PDB file of C-alpha atoms and ligand atoms in Angstrom:
ATOM      1  CA  UNK A   1     -60.273-184.103 -40.696  1.00  0.00           C
ATOM      2  CA  UNK A   2     -62.229-181.289 -39.901  1.00  0.00           C
ATOM      3  CA  UNK A   3     -62.000-177.815 -42.142  1.00  0.00           C
ATOM      4  CA  UNK A   4     -62.449-174.656 -40.876  1.00  0.00           C
ATOM      5  CA  UNK A   5     -62.632-171.283 -43.065  1.00  0.00           C
ATOM      6  CA  UNK A   6     -62.630-167.640 -41.871  1.00  0.00           C
ATOM      7  CA  UNK A   7     -62.568-164.257 -43.056  1.00  0.00           C
ATOM      8  CA  UNK A   8     -60.186-163.489 -41.342  1.00  0.00           C
ATOM      9  CA  UNK A   9     -56.399-165.042 -39.237  1.00  0.00           C
ATOM     10  CA  UNK A  10     -57.792-163.178 -36.246  1.00  0.00           C
ATOM     11  CA  UNK A  11     -61.911-165.355 -36.733  1.00  0.00           C
ATOM     12  CA  UNK A  12     -59.800-168.394 -37.117  1.00  0.00           C
ATOM     13  CA  UNK A  13     -57.903-167.986 -34.402  1.00  0.00           C
ATOM     14  CA  UNK A  14     -60.637-167.242 -31.751  1.00  0.00           C
ATOM     15  CA  UNK A  15     -62.402-170.014 -33.257  1.00  0.00           C
ATOM     16  CA  UNK A  16     -59.267-172.354 -32.491  1.00  0.00           C
ATOM     17  CA  UNK A  17     -59.193-171.159 -29.559  1.00  0.00           C
ATOM     18  CA  UNK A  18     -62.719-172.673 -28.549  1.00  0.00           C
ATOM     19  CA  UNK A  19     -62.200-176.311 -29.563  1.00  0.00           C
ATOM     20  CA  UNK A  20     -57.992-176.130 -27.605  1.00  0.00           C
ATOM     21  CA  UNK A  21     -60.143-174.614 -24.813  1.00  0.00           C
ATOM     22  CA  UNK A  22     -62.704-177.610 -25.057  1.00  0.00           C
ATOM     23  CA  UNK A  23     -59.814-180.688 -25.328  1.00  0.00           C
ATOM     24  CA  UNK A  24     -57.903-178.193 -22.160  1.00  0.00           C
ATOM     25  CA  UNK A  25     -57.812-180.104 -18.549  1.00  0.00           C
ATOM     26  CA  UNK A  26     -56.045-178.726 -16.014  1.00  0.00           C
ATOM     27  CA  UNK A  27     -52.310-180.520 -16.268  1.00  0.00           C
ATOM     28  CA  UNK A  28     -52.397-180.355 -20.716  1.00  0.00           C
ATOM     29  CA  UNK A  29     -49.496-180.390 -22.020  1.00  0.00           C
ATOM     30  CA  UNK A  30     -49.634-178.646 -24.863  1.00  0.00           C
ATOM     31  CA  UNK A  31     -46.740-178.334 -28.580  1.00  0.00           C
ATOM     32  CA  UNK A  32     -46.555-174.739 -29.423  1.00  0.00           C
ATOM     33  CA  UNK A  33     -45.663-173.062 -32.553  1.00  0.00           C
ATOM     34  CA  UNK A  34     -44.466-169.438 -32.992  1.00  0.00           C
ATOM     35  CA  UNK A  35     -44.205-167.612 -36.048  1.00  0.00           C
ATOM     36  CA  UNK A  36     -46.688-165.118 -37.593  1.00  0.00           C
ATOM     37  CA  UNK A  37     -49.048-167.377 -37.744  1.00  0.00           C
ATOM     38  CA  UNK A  38     -50.150-168.587 -33.667  1.00  0.00           C
ATOM     39  CA  UNK A  39     -49.374-164.887 -32.517  1.00  0.00           C
ATOM     40  CA  UNK A  40     -53.761-164.361 -33.044  1.00  0.00           C
ATOM     41  CA  UNK A  41     -54.768-167.713 -30.923  1.00  0.00           C
ATOM     42  CA  UNK A  42     -52.076-165.817 -28.497  1.00  0.00           C
ATOM     43  CA  UNK A  43     -53.002-162.696 -27.622  1.00  0.00           C
ATOM     44  CA  UNK A  44     -56.819-164.629 -27.290  1.00  0.00           C
ATOM     45  CA  UNK A  45     -55.217-167.278 -24.817  1.00  0.00           C
ATOM     46  CA  UNK A  46     -53.602-164.609 -22.849  1.00  0.00           C
ATOM     47  CA  UNK A  47     -57.382-162.288 -22.713  1.00  0.00           C
ATOM     48  CA  UNK A  48     -59.336-165.470 -21.539  1.00  0.00           C
ATOM     49  CA  UNK A  49     -56.545-165.910 -19.080  1.00  0.00           C
ATOM     50  CA  UNK A  50     -57.094-162.653 -18.060  1.00  0.00           C
ATOM     51  CA  UNK A  51     -60.687-162.775 -17.673  1.00  0.00           C
ATOM     52  CA  UNK A  52     -60.377-165.647 -14.976  1.00  0.00           C
ATOM     53  CA  UNK A  53     -61.323-167.811 -17.380  1.00  0.00           C
ATOM     54  CA  UNK A  54     -58.334-170.649 -17.447  1.00  0.00           C
ATOM     55  CA  UNK A  55     -55.439-171.672 -15.340  1.00  0.00           C
ATOM     56  CA  UNK A  56     -52.096-172.769 -16.601  1.00  0.00           C
ATOM     57  CA  UNK A  57     -50.839-173.549 -13.536  1.00  0.00           C
ATOM     58  CA  UNK A  58     -50.531-176.958 -13.876  1.00  0.00           C
ATOM     59  CA  UNK A  59     -50.019-176.809 -17.379  1.00  0.00           C
ATOM     60  CA  UNK A  60     -46.476-177.901 -18.823  1.00  0.00           C
ATOM     61  CA  UNK A  61     -45.246-176.969 -22.993  1.00  0.00           C
ATOM     62  CA  UNK A  62     -43.248-178.252 -25.595  1.00  0.00           C
ATOM     63  CA  UNK A  63     -42.200-176.170 -28.221  1.00  0.00           C
ATOM     64  CA  UNK A  64     -41.577-177.062 -31.893  1.00  0.00           C
ATOM     65  CA  UNK A  65     -37.994-175.522 -32.780  1.00  0.00           C
ATOM     66  CA  UNK A  66     -35.754-173.243 -32.340  1.00  0.00           C
ATOM     67  CA  UNK A  67     -33.135-171.078 -33.670  1.00  0.00           C
ATOM     68  CA  UNK A  68     -28.703-172.533 -34.283  1.00  0.00           C
ATOM     69  CA  UNK A  69     -26.657-169.613 -33.854  1.00  0.00           C
ATOM     70  CA  UNK A  70     -28.129-166.798 -32.511  1.00  0.00           C
ATOM     71  CA  UNK A  71     -28.712-166.118 -28.501  1.00  0.00           C
ATOM     72  CA  UNK A  72     -32.044-166.673 -26.247  1.00  0.00           C
ATOM     73  CA  UNK A  73     -31.752-162.792 -25.951  1.00  0.00           C
ATOM     74  CA  UNK A  74     -32.112-162.070 -29.227  1.00  0.00           C
ATOM     75  CA  UNK A  75     -35.477-160.691 -29.929  1.00  0.00           C
ATOM     76  CA  UNK A  76     -35.962-163.087 -32.347  1.00  0.00           C
ATOM     77  CA  UNK A  77     -35.048-166.398 -30.760  1.00  0.00           C
ATOM     78  CA  UNK A  78     -38.843-168.885 -30.251  1.00  0.00           C
ATOM     79  CA  UNK A  79     -37.232-168.760 -26.402  1.00  0.00           C
ATOM     80  CA  UNK A  80     -37.354-164.972 -26.474  1.00  0.00           C
ATOM     81  CA  UNK A  81     -40.872-165.142 -29.492  1.00  0.00           C
ATOM     82  CA  UNK A  82     -42.014-167.261 -26.286  1.00  0.00           C
ATOM     83  CA  UNK A  83     -41.320-165.384 -23.831  1.00  0.00           C
ATOM     84  CA  UNK A  84     -42.891-162.149 -24.874  1.00  0.00           C
ATOM     85  CA  UNK A  85     -46.462-163.821 -26.518  1.00  0.00           C
ATOM     86  CA  UNK A  86     -46.868-166.141 -24.396  1.00  0.00           C
ATOM     87  CA  UNK A  87     -45.491-167.284 -21.702  1.00  0.00           C
ATOM     88  CA  UNK A  88     -44.880-164.120 -19.758  1.00  0.00           C
ATOM     89  CA  UNK A  89     -48.547-162.737 -20.041  1.00  0.00           C
ATOM     90  CA  UNK A  90     -49.526-165.768 -18.095  1.00  0.00           C
ATOM     91  CA  UNK A  91     -49.762-168.168 -15.219  1.00  0.00           C
ATOM     92  CA  UNK A  92     -47.589-171.114 -16.829  1.00  0.00           C
ATOM     93  CA  UNK A  93     -45.090-171.501 -14.635  1.00  0.00           C
ATOM     94  CA  UNK A  94     -41.635-171.242 -16.777  1.00  0.00           C
ATOM     95  CA  UNK A  95     -39.893-174.809 -15.607  1.00  0.00           C
ATOM     96  CA  UNK A  96     -42.788-176.203 -17.517  1.00  0.00           C
ATOM     97  CA  UNK A  97     -42.088-174.542 -20.145  1.00  0.00           C
ATOM     98  CA  UNK A  98     -39.479-176.255 -22.642  1.00  0.00           C
ATOM     99  CA  UNK A  99     -37.850-174.709 -25.787  1.00  0.00           C
ATOM    100  CA  UNK A 100     -35.666-176.820 -28.071  1.00  0.00           C
ATOM    101  CA  UNK A 101     -31.882-176.015 -26.299  1.00  0.00           C
ATOM    102  CA  UNK A 102     -30.598-175.350 -29.533  1.00  0.00           C
ATOM    103  CA  UNK A 103     -27.419-172.615 -28.564  1.00  0.00           C
ATOM    104  CA  UNK A 104     -25.889-175.758 -26.330  1.00  0.00           C
ATOM    105  CA  UNK A 105     -23.040-176.285 -26.993  1.00  0.00           C
ATOM    106  CA  UNK A 106     -23.340-179.911 -27.201  1.00  0.00           C
ATOM    107  CA  UNK A 107     -25.684-179.485 -29.463  1.00  0.00           C
ATOM    108  CA  UNK A 108     -26.160-183.399 -29.615  1.00  0.00           C
ATOM    109  CA  UNK A 109     -26.731-183.521 -26.177  1.00  0.00           C
ATOM    110  CA  UNK A 110     -29.011-181.106 -26.686  1.00  0.00           C
ATOM    111  CA  UNK A 111     -30.926-182.524 -28.846  1.00  0.00           C
ATOM    112  CA  UNK A 112     -31.708-186.591 -27.076  1.00  0.00           C
ATOM    113  CA  UNK A 113     -32.050-184.682 -24.577  1.00  0.00           C
ATOM    114  CA  UNK A 114     -35.648-183.403 -26.324  1.00  0.00           C
ATOM    115  CA  UNK A 115     -35.943-186.184 -27.751  1.00  0.00           C
ATOM    116  CA  UNK A 116     -36.214-188.184 -24.482  1.00  0.00           C
ATOM    117  CA  UNK A 117     -38.282-185.615 -22.692  1.00  0.00           C
ATOM    118  CA  UNK A 118     -40.986-185.563 -26.105  1.00  0.00           C
ATOM    119  CA  UNK A 119     -40.211-190.122 -26.079  1.00  0.00           C
ATOM    120  CA  UNK A 120     -42.260-189.572 -21.989  1.00  0.00           C
ATOM    121  CA  UNK A 121     -44.446-187.105 -22.961  1.00  0.00           C
ATOM    122  CA  UNK A 122     -48.451-187.435 -24.271  1.00  0.00           C
ATOM    123  CA  UNK A 123     -48.836-184.301 -25.619  1.00  0.00           C
ATOM    124  CA  UNK A 124     -52.372-183.583 -25.619  1.00  0.00           C
ATOM    125  CA  UNK A 125     -52.869-180.964 -27.625  1.00  0.00           C
ATOM    126  CA  UNK A 126     -50.320-179.538 -30.344  1.00  0.00           C
ATOM    127  CA  UNK A 127     -50.638-175.906 -32.089  1.00  0.00           C
ATOM    128  CA  UNK A 128     -49.553-175.731 -36.027  1.00  0.00           C
ATOM    129  CA  UNK A 129     -48.642-173.590 -38.158  1.00  0.00           C
ATOM    130  CA  UNK A 130     -47.526-174.453 -41.804  1.00  0.00           C
ATOM    131  CA  UNK A 131     -44.534-173.348 -43.737  1.00  0.00           C
ATOM    132  CA  UNK A 132     -45.456-171.852 -48.219  1.00  0.00           C
ATOM    133  CA  UNK A 133     -43.506-175.258 -48.661  1.00  0.00           C
ATOM    134  CA  UNK A 134     -45.444-177.098 -46.456  1.00  0.00           C
ATOM    135  CA  UNK A 135     -43.181-178.049 -43.446  1.00  0.00           C
ATOM    136  CA  UNK A 136     -44.511-178.435 -40.176  1.00  0.00           C
ATOM    137  CA  UNK A 137     -42.266-177.612 -36.850  1.00  0.00           C
ATOM    138  CA  UNK A 138     -38.974-177.351 -38.994  1.00  0.00           C
ATOM    139  CA  UNK A 139     -39.571-181.081 -41.072  1.00  0.00           C
ATOM    140  CA  UNK A 140     -38.722-179.339 -44.368  1.00  0.00           C
ATOM    141  CA  UNK A 141     -39.413-181.712 -47.987  1.00  0.00           C
ATOM    142  CA  UNK A 142     -37.596-184.570 -47.949  1.00  0.00           C
ATOM    143  CA  UNK A 143     -37.303-185.487 -44.194  1.00  0.00           C
ATOM    144  CA  UNK A 144     -38.638-188.965 -43.283  1.00  0.00           C
ATOM    145  CA  UNK A 145     -41.820-188.967 -41.361  1.00  0.00           C
ATOM    146  CA  UNK A 146     -39.738-191.698 -39.433  1.00  0.00           C
ATOM    147  CA  UNK A 147     -37.356-188.567 -38.291  1.00  0.00           C
ATOM    148  CA  UNK A 148     -37.170-187.218 -34.306  1.00  0.00           C
ATOM    149  CA  UNK A 149     -35.528-183.841 -33.051  1.00  0.00           C
ATOM    150  CA  UNK A 150     -33.215-182.577 -35.089  1.00  0.00           C
ATOM    151  CA  UNK A 151     -31.000-180.344 -36.240  1.00  0.00           C
ATOM    152  CA  UNK A 152     -31.839-179.721 -38.954  1.00  0.00           C
ATOM    153  CA  UNK A 153     -31.307-176.544 -42.682  1.00  0.00           C
ATOM    154  CA  UNK A 154     -33.116-174.464 -43.221  1.00  0.00           C
ATOM    155  CA  UNK A 155     -33.941-174.624 -47.058  1.00  0.00           C
ATOM    156  CA  UNK A 156     -33.449-171.324 -49.067  1.00  0.00           C
ATOM    157  CA  UNK A 157     -37.267-170.663 -49.410  1.00  0.00           C
ATOM    158  CA  UNK A 158     -37.515-170.926 -45.572  1.00  0.00           C
ATOM    159  CA  UNK A 159     -35.025-168.792 -45.335  1.00  0.00           C
ATOM    160  CA  UNK A 160     -36.410-166.079 -47.301  1.00  0.00           C
ATOM    161  CA  UNK A 161     -39.442-166.845 -45.293  1.00  0.00           C
ATOM    162  CA  UNK A 162     -38.000-165.756 -42.255  1.00  0.00           C
ATOM    163  CA  UNK A 163     -36.253-162.618 -43.210  1.00  0.00           C
ATOM    164  CA  UNK A 164     -39.377-160.394 -42.500  1.00  0.00           C
ATOM    165  CA  UNK A 165     -38.277-161.336 -39.082  1.00  0.00           C
ATOM    166  CA  UNK A 166     -34.846-159.671 -39.965  1.00  0.00           C
ATOM    167  CA  UNK A 167     -34.955-156.877 -40.788  1.00  0.00           C
ATOM    168  CA  UNK A 168     -35.805-158.327 -44.995  1.00  0.00           C
ATOM    169  CA  UNK A 169     -31.752-158.984 -44.456  1.00  0.00           C
ATOM    170  CA  UNK A 170     -31.264-163.505 -46.035  1.00  0.00           C
ATOM    171  CA  UNK A 171     -27.872-162.630 -43.979  1.00  0.00           C
ATOM    172  CA  UNK A 172     -28.263-162.588 -40.766  1.00  0.00           C
ATOM    173  CA  UNK A 173     -32.144-164.957 -40.382  1.00  0.00           C
ATOM    174  CA  UNK A 174     -30.353-168.637 -38.745  1.00  0.00           C
ATOM    175  CA  UNK A 175     -29.323-171.196 -41.110  1.00  0.00           C
ATOM    176  CA  UNK A 176     -29.757-173.571 -38.881  1.00  0.00           C
ATOM    177  CA  UNK A 177     -32.743-174.988 -36.185  1.00  0.00           C
ATOM    178  CA  UNK A 178     -33.072-178.090 -34.157  1.00  0.00           C
ATOM    179  CA  UNK A 179     -36.631-179.122 -34.755  1.00  0.00           C
ATOM    180  CA  UNK A 180     -38.968-182.047 -33.319  1.00  0.00           C
ATOM    181  CA  UNK A 181     -39.434-184.335 -35.867  1.00  0.00           C
ATOM    182  CA  UNK A 182     -42.592-185.807 -38.223  1.00  0.00           C
ATOM    183  CA  UNK A 183     -42.823-189.050 -35.364  1.00  0.00           C
ATOM    184  CA  UNK A 184     -43.105-186.651 -32.469  1.00  0.00           C
ATOM    185  CA  UNK A 185     -45.203-184.343 -33.970  1.00  0.00           C
ATOM    186  CA  UNK A 186     -47.795-187.474 -35.232  1.00  0.00           C
ATOM    187  CA  UNK A 187     -48.370-188.903 -31.351  1.00  0.00           C
ATOM    188  CA  UNK A 188     -49.851-185.648 -30.168  1.00  0.00           C
ATOM    189  CA  UNK A 189     -53.930-186.630 -29.615  1.00  0.00           C
ATOM    190  CA  UNK A 190     -54.987-183.316 -31.643  1.00  0.00           C
ATOM    191  CA  UNK A 191     -53.236-181.170 -33.844  1.00  0.00           C
ATOM    192  CA  UNK A 192     -54.474-177.545 -34.588  1.00  0.00           C
ATOM    193  CA  UNK A 193     -53.485-176.166 -37.595  1.00  0.00           C
ATOM    194  CA  UNK A 194     -53.410-172.975 -38.273  1.00  0.00           C
ATOM    195  CA  UNK A 195     -52.698-171.145 -41.800  1.00  0.00           C
ATOM    196  CA  UNK A 196     -53.036-167.781 -42.600  1.00  0.00           C
ATOM    197  CA  UNK A 197     -52.603-166.061 -46.443  1.00  0.00           C
ATOM    198  CA  UNK A 198     -52.030-166.955 -49.944  1.00  0.00           C
ATOM    199  CA  UNK A 199     -48.923-168.042 -49.559  1.00  0.00           C
ATOM    200  CA  UNK A 200     -49.975-171.208 -47.677  1.00  0.00           C
ATOM    201  CA  UNK A 201     -52.759-172.186 -50.138  1.00  0.00           C
ATOM    202  CA  UNK A 202     -50.896-174.434 -52.427  1.00  0.00           C
ATOM    203  CA  UNK A 203     -49.695-176.415 -48.785  1.00  0.00           C
ATOM    204  CA  UNK A 204     -52.980-176.455 -47.549  1.00  0.00           C
ATOM    205  CA  UNK A 205     -54.855-177.616 -50.687  1.00  0.00           C
ATOM    206  CA  UNK A 206     -52.268-180.561 -50.652  1.00  0.00           C
ATOM    207  CA  UNK A 207     -52.427-181.367 -47.048  1.00  0.00           C
ATOM    208  CA  UNK A 208     -57.300-181.417 -47.816  1.00  0.00           C
ATOM    209  CA  UNK A 209     -57.960-182.061 -50.974  1.00  0.00           C
ATOM    210  CA  UNK A 210     -54.246-183.778 -52.234  1.00  0.00           C
ATOM    211  CA  UNK A 211     -54.742-187.872 -52.515  1.00  0.00           C
ATOM    212  CA  UNK A 212     -50.603-188.112 -52.029  1.00  0.00           C
ATOM    213  CA  UNK A 213     -48.827-188.367 -48.351  1.00  0.00           C
ATOM    214  CA  UNK A 214     -45.220-187.693 -49.489  1.00  0.00           C
ATOM    215  CA  UNK A 215     -42.164-186.498 -47.654  1.00  0.00           C
ATOM    216  CA  UNK A 216     -42.045-183.259 -50.586  1.00  0.00           C
ATOM    217  CA  UNK A 217     -44.860-182.132 -48.310  1.00  0.00           C
ATOM    218  CA  UNK A 218     -44.146-182.790 -44.896  1.00  0.00           C
ATOM    219  CA  UNK A 219     -47.843-181.542 -43.400  1.00  0.00           C
ATOM    220  CA  UNK A 220     -49.346-184.098 -46.277  1.00  0.00           C
ATOM    221  CA  UNK A 221     -48.392-186.648 -43.533  1.00  0.00           C
ATOM    222  CA  UNK A 222     -51.381-185.126 -41.362  1.00  0.00           C
ATOM    223  CA  UNK A 223     -53.797-187.307 -43.577  1.00  0.00           C
ATOM    224  CA  UNK A 224     -52.846-189.982 -41.130  1.00  0.00           C
ATOM    225  CA  UNK A 225     -53.616-188.284 -37.977  1.00  0.00           C
ATOM    226  CA  UNK A 226     -56.948-189.491 -37.087  1.00  0.00           C
ATOM    227  CA  UNK A 227     -56.914-186.024 -35.165  1.00  0.00           C
ATOM    228  CA  UNK A 228     -56.194-182.650 -37.333  1.00  0.00           C
ATOM    229  CA  UNK A 229     -58.738-180.021 -36.890  1.00  0.00           C
ATOM    230  CA  UNK A 230     -57.700-176.978 -39.903  1.00  0.00           C
ATOM    231  CA  UNK A 231     -58.136-173.211 -39.399  1.00  0.00           C
ATOM    232  CA  UNK A 232     -57.286-170.584 -42.854  1.00  0.00           C
ATOM    233  CA  UNK A 233     -58.686-166.828 -42.923  1.00  0.00           C
ATOM    234  CA  UNK A 234     -60.151-166.962 -46.687  1.00  0.00           C
ATOM    235  CA  UNK A 235     -57.142-166.071 -48.369  1.00  0.00           C
ATOM    236  CA  UNK A 236     -55.190-169.265 -47.351  1.00  0.00           C
ATOM    237  CA  UNK A 237     -57.978-170.909 -48.393  1.00  0.00           C
ATOM    238  CA  UNK A 238     -57.429-173.841 -51.168  1.00  0.00           C
ATOM    239  CA  UNK A 239     -61.290-172.984 -52.469  1.00  0.00           C
ATOM    240  CA  UNK A 240     -61.234-169.603 -52.458  1.00  0.00           C
TER     241      UNK A 240
HETATM  242  C1  F6R B   1     -42.978-172.811 -35.965  1.00  0.00           C
HETATM  243  C2  F6R B   1     -42.390-173.969 -36.817  1.00  0.00           C
HETATM  244  C3  F6R B   1     -42.569-173.212 -39.148  1.00  0.00           C
HETATM  245  C4  F6R B   1     -43.787-171.892 -38.305  1.00  0.00           C
HETATM  246  C5  F6R B   1     -43.919-171.834 -40.157  1.00  0.00           C
HETATM  247  C6  F6R B   1     -44.572-170.616 -40.667  1.00  0.00           C
HETATM  248  O1  F6R B   1     -42.437-172.793 -34.607  1.00  0.00           O
HETATM  249  O2  F6R B   1     -42.367-174.347 -36.858  1.00  0.00           O
HETATM  250  O3  F6R B   1     -43.210-174.332 -38.805  1.00  0.00           O
HETATM  251  O4  F6R B   1     -44.821-172.543 -38.313  1.00  0.00           O
HETATM  252  O5  F6R B   1     -42.331-171.722 -40.703  1.00  0.00           O
HETATM  253  O6  F6R B   1     -44.358-169.696 -40.519  1.00  0.00           O
HETATM  254  P1  F6R B   1     -45.088-168.101 -40.081  1.00  0.00           P
HETATM  255  O7  F6R B   1     -46.141-168.250 -39.293  1.00  0.00           O
HETATM  256  O8  F6R B   1     -43.745-167.044 -39.876  1.00  0.00           O
HETATM  257  O9  F6R B   1     -45.701-168.455 -41.207  1.00  0.00           O
END
């Protein structure tokens, strides 16, 4: 595991991008995250694309998760997040991008389809954020490491943390999501985990310094992955 600390989110995101770029091939498959964590990384990706340094023409992507119960044109849906923060600004083909179809009428079928797609895919570079409670994707504490794509009931702390995107009103925050499972995340060749802010410090401490691999802190499973690169700002640095 490779642990990198930077003064700011921007600096950490730039460094993460440099690593990502060194791993990126013309036809790479990316695993992508949403939320506040990857926004600067996506900005840097867009900037570099606009300079003509990289093309996404033959790149595919799979997102970690999507809320159940809000439409894809809702400003906080992860479909919309990806369009607004990345896909609409680079030359990735929309048909090569994949986000769980959590608004499907038949959710079980949608889960099965996403699982089949992931089972036939090798993600080259997986971008991850982490929840204050250690969740990765929306694999909340207690999720078995063998879990694949599934519908998850979000924990109260996750609903509260995400209410900042929903006018600080927990009643507006979706209570369920479809997420890739931990086994799907662990299949990626390379994992780049970003964490910013004081409320991530404890999860990062348990991941980097702790000895225990436990479903109670899902990110600790990454100790068992051979290629994990962690980029944090000084607020999330557990040594700070
Ligand atoms: C998002 C995701 C989540 C977030 C985590 C942190 O696609 O899978 O695990 O990475 O909830 O969220 P932020 O970045 O908003 O602090």
